[in-house]
PDB file of C-alpha atoms in Angstrom:
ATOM      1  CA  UNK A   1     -48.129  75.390 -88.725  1.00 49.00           C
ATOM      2  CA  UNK A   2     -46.632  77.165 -85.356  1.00 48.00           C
ATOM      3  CA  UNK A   3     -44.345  75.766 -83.971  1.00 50.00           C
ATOM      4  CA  UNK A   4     -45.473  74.610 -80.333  1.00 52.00           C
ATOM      5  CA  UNK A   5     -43.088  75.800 -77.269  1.00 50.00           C
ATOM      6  CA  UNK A   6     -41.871  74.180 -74.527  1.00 51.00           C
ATOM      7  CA  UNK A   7     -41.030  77.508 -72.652  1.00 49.00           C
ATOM      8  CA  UNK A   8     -43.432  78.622 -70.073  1.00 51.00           C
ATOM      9  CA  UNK A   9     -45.581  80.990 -71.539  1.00 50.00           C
ATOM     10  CA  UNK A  10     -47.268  84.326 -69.499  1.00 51.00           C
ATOM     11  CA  UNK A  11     -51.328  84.775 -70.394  1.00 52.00           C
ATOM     12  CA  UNK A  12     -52.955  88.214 -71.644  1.00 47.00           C
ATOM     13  CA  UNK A  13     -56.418  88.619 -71.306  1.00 50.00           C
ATOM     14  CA  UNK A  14     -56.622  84.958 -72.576  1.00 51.00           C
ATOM     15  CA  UNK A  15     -53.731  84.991 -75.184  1.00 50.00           C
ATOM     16  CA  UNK A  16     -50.307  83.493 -74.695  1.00 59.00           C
ATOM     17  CA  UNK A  17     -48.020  86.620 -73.874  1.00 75.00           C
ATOM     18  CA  UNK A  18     -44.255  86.805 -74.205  1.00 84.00           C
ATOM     19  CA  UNK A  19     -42.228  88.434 -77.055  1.00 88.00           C
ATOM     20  CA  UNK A  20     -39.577  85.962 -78.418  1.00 90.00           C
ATOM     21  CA  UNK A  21     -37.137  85.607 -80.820  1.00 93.00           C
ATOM     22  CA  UNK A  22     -33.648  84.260 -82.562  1.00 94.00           C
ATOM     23  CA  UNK A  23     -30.803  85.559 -83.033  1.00 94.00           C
ATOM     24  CA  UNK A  24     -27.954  85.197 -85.928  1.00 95.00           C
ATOM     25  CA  UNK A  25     -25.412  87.068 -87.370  1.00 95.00           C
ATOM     26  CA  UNK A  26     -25.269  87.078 -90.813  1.00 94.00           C
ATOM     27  CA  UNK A  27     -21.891  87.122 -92.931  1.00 94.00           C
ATOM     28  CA  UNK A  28     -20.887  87.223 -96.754  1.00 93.00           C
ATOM     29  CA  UNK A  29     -22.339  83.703 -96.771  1.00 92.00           C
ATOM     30  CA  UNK A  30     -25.305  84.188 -95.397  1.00 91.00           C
ATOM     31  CA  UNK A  31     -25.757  82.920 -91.502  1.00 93.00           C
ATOM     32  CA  UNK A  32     -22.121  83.774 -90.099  1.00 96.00           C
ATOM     33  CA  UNK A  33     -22.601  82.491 -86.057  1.00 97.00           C
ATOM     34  CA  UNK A  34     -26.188  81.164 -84.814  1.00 96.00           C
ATOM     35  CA  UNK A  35     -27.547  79.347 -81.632  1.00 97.00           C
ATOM     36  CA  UNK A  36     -26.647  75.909 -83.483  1.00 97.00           C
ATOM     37  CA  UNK A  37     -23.266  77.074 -84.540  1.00 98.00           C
ATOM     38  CA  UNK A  38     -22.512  78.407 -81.032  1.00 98.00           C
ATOM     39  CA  UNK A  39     -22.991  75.332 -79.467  1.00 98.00           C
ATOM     40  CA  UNK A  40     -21.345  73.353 -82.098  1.00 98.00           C
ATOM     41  CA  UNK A  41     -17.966  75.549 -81.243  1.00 98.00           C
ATOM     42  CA  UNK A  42     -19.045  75.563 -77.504  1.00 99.00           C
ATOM     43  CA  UNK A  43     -18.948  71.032 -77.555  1.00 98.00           C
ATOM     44  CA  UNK A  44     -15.968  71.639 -79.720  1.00 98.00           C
ATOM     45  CA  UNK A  45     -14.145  73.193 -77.087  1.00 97.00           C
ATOM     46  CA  UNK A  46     -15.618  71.053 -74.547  1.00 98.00           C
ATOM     47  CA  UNK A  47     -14.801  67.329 -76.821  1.00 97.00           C
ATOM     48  CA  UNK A  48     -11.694  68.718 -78.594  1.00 96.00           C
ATOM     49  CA  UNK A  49     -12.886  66.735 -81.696  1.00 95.00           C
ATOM     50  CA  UNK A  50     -15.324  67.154 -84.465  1.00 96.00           C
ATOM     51  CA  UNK A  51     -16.695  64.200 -84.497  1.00 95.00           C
ATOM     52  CA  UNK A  52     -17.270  63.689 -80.505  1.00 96.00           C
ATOM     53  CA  UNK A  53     -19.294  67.596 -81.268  1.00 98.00           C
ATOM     54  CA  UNK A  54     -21.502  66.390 -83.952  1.00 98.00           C
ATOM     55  CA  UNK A  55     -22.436  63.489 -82.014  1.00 97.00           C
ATOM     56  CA  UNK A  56     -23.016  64.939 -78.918  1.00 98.00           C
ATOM     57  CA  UNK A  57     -25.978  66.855 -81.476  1.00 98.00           C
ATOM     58  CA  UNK A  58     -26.755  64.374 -83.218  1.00 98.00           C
ATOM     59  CA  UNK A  59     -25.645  65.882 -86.896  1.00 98.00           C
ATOM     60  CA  UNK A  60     -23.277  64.146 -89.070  1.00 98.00           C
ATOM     61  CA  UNK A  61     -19.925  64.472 -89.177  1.00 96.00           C
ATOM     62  CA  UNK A  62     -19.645  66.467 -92.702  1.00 98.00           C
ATOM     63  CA  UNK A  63     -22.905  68.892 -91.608  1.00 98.00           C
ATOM     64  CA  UNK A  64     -20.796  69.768 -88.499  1.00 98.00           C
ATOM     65  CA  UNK A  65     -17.607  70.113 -91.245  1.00 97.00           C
ATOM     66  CA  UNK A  66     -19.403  72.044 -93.702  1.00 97.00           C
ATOM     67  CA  UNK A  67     -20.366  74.739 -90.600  1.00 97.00           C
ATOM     68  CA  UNK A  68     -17.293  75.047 -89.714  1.00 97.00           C
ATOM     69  CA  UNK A  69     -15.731  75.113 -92.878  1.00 96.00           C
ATOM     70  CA  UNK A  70     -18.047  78.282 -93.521  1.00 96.00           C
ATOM     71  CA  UNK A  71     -17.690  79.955 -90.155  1.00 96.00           C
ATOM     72  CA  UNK A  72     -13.910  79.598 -90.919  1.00 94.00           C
ATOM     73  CA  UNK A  73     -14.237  80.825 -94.692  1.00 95.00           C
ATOM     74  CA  UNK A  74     -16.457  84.005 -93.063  1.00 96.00           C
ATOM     75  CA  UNK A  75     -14.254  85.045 -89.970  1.00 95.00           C
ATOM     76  CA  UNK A  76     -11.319  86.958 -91.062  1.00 95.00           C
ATOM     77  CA  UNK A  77      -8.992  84.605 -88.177  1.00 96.00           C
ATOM     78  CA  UNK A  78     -10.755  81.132 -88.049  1.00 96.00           C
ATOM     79  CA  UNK A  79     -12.451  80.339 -85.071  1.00 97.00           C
ATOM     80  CA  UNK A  80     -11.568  76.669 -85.054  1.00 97.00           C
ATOM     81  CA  UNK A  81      -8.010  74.692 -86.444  1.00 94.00           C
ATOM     82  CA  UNK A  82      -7.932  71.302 -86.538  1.00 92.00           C
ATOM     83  CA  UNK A  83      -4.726  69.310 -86.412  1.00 88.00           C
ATOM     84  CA  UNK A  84      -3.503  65.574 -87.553  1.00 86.00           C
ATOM     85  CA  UNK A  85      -2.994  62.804 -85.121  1.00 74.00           C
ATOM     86  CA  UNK A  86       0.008  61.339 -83.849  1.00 64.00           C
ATOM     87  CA  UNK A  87       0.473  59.185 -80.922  1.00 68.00           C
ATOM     88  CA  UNK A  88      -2.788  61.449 -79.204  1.00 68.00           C
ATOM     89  CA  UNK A  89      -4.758  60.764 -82.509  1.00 74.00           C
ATOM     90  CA  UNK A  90      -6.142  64.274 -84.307  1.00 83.00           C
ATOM     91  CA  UNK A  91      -8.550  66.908 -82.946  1.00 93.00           C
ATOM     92  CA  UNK A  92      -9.675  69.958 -82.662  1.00 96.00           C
ATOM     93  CA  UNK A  93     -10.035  73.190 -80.567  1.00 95.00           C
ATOM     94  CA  UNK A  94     -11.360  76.986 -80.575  1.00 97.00           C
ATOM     95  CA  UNK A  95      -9.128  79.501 -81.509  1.00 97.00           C
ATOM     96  CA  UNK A  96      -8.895  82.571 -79.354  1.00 98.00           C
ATOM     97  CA  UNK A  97     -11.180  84.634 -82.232  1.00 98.00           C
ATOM     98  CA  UNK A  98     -13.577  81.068 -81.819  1.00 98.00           C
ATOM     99  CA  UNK A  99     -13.634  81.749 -77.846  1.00 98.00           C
ATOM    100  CA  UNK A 100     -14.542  85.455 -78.096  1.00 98.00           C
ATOM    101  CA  UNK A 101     -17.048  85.010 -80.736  1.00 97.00           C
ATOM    102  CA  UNK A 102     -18.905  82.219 -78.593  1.00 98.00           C
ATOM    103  CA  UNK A 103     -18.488  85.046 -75.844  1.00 98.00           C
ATOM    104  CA  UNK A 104     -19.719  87.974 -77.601  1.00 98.00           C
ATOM    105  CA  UNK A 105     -22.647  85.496 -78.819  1.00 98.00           C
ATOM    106  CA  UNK A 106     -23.762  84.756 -75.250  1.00 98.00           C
ATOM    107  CA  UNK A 107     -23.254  88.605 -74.668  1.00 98.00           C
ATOM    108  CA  UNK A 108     -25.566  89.829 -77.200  1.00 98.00           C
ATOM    109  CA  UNK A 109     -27.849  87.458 -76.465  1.00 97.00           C
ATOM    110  CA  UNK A 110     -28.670  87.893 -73.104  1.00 97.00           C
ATOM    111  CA  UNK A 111     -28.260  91.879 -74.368  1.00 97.00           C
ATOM    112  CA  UNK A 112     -31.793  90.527 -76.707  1.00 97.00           C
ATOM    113  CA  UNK A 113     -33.341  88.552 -74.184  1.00 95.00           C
ATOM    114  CA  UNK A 114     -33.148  91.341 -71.639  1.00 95.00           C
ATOM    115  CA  UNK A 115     -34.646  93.576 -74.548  1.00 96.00           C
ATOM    116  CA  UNK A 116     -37.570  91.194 -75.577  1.00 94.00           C
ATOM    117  CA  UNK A 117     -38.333  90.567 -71.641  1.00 92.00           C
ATOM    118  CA  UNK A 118     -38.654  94.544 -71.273  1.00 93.00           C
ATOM    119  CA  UNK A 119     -41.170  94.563 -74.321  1.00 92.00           C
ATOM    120  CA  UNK A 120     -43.174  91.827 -72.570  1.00 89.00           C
ATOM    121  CA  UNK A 121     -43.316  93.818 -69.461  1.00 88.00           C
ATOM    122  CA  UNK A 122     -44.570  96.684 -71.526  1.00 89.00           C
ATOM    123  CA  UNK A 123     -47.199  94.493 -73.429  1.00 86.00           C
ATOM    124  CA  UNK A 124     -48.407  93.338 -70.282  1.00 83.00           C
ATOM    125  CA  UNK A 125     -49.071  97.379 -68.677  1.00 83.00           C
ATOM    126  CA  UNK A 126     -50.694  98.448 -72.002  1.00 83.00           C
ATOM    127  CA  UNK A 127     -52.883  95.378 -72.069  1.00 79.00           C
ATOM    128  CA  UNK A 128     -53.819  95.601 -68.274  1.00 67.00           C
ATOM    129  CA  UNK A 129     -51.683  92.813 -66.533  1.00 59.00           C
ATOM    130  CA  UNK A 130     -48.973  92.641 -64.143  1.00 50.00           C
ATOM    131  CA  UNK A 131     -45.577  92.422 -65.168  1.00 44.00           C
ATOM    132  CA  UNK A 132     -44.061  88.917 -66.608  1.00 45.00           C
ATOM    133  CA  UNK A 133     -43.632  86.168 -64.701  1.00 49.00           C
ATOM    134  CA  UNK A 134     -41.024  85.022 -67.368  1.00 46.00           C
TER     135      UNK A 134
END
């Protein structure tokens, strides 16, 4: 079954118009840096801790682990180190490879979203409508 949208959809001579898609880069591992990874690194960055990340996305502690523990195993300089506690407690924070692959992420996607909203645009000439109200 589809799954239903929540994004405002553009009509077509009676048809829901509006290319979309998702975007991941794959690695020797299979997904390498996704929208749910991204954001994982982005809260990561924002919490400094693992744990504060996961629960901001509500995913457990060793899901969040095991995606980082493969994003790190993937990446030829991890992209996040993690360090013991001490009178601070522990944490965690982006490396500078971890900061310019969430930044090269947002960069190709918008890159993609421009792309897909040109296509709709296109759809919507050849079909007979006026461009997207996206």
């Amino acid at each position: 079954m589809p799954r239903k949208s929540k994004q405002k959809k553009n009509r077509i001579n009676g048809i829901s118009s509006c290319w979309r898609g998702r975007l991941w880069l794959d690695g020797p591992e299979g997904t390498f840096l996704g929208y749910g990874r991204i954001v994982l690194l982005e809260r990561i960055e924002e919490f400094g801790s693992i744990s504060k990340a996961a629960r901001s996305m509500e995913m457990s502690y060793k899901h969040a682990w095991d995606l980082l523990d493969s994003m790190n195993r993937q990446s030829s300089d991890k992209l996040v180190e993690t360090f013991r506690g001490g009178k601070d407690g522990g944490g965690a924070r982006l490396t500078e490879a971890g900061r310019q692959a969430v930044k090269l992420f947002w960069k190709v996607h918008a890159k993609f979203q421009c792309f897909l909203d040109q296509e709709t645009a296109e759809l919507k000439e050849i079909l007979g409508e006026n461009g997207p109200d996206i």
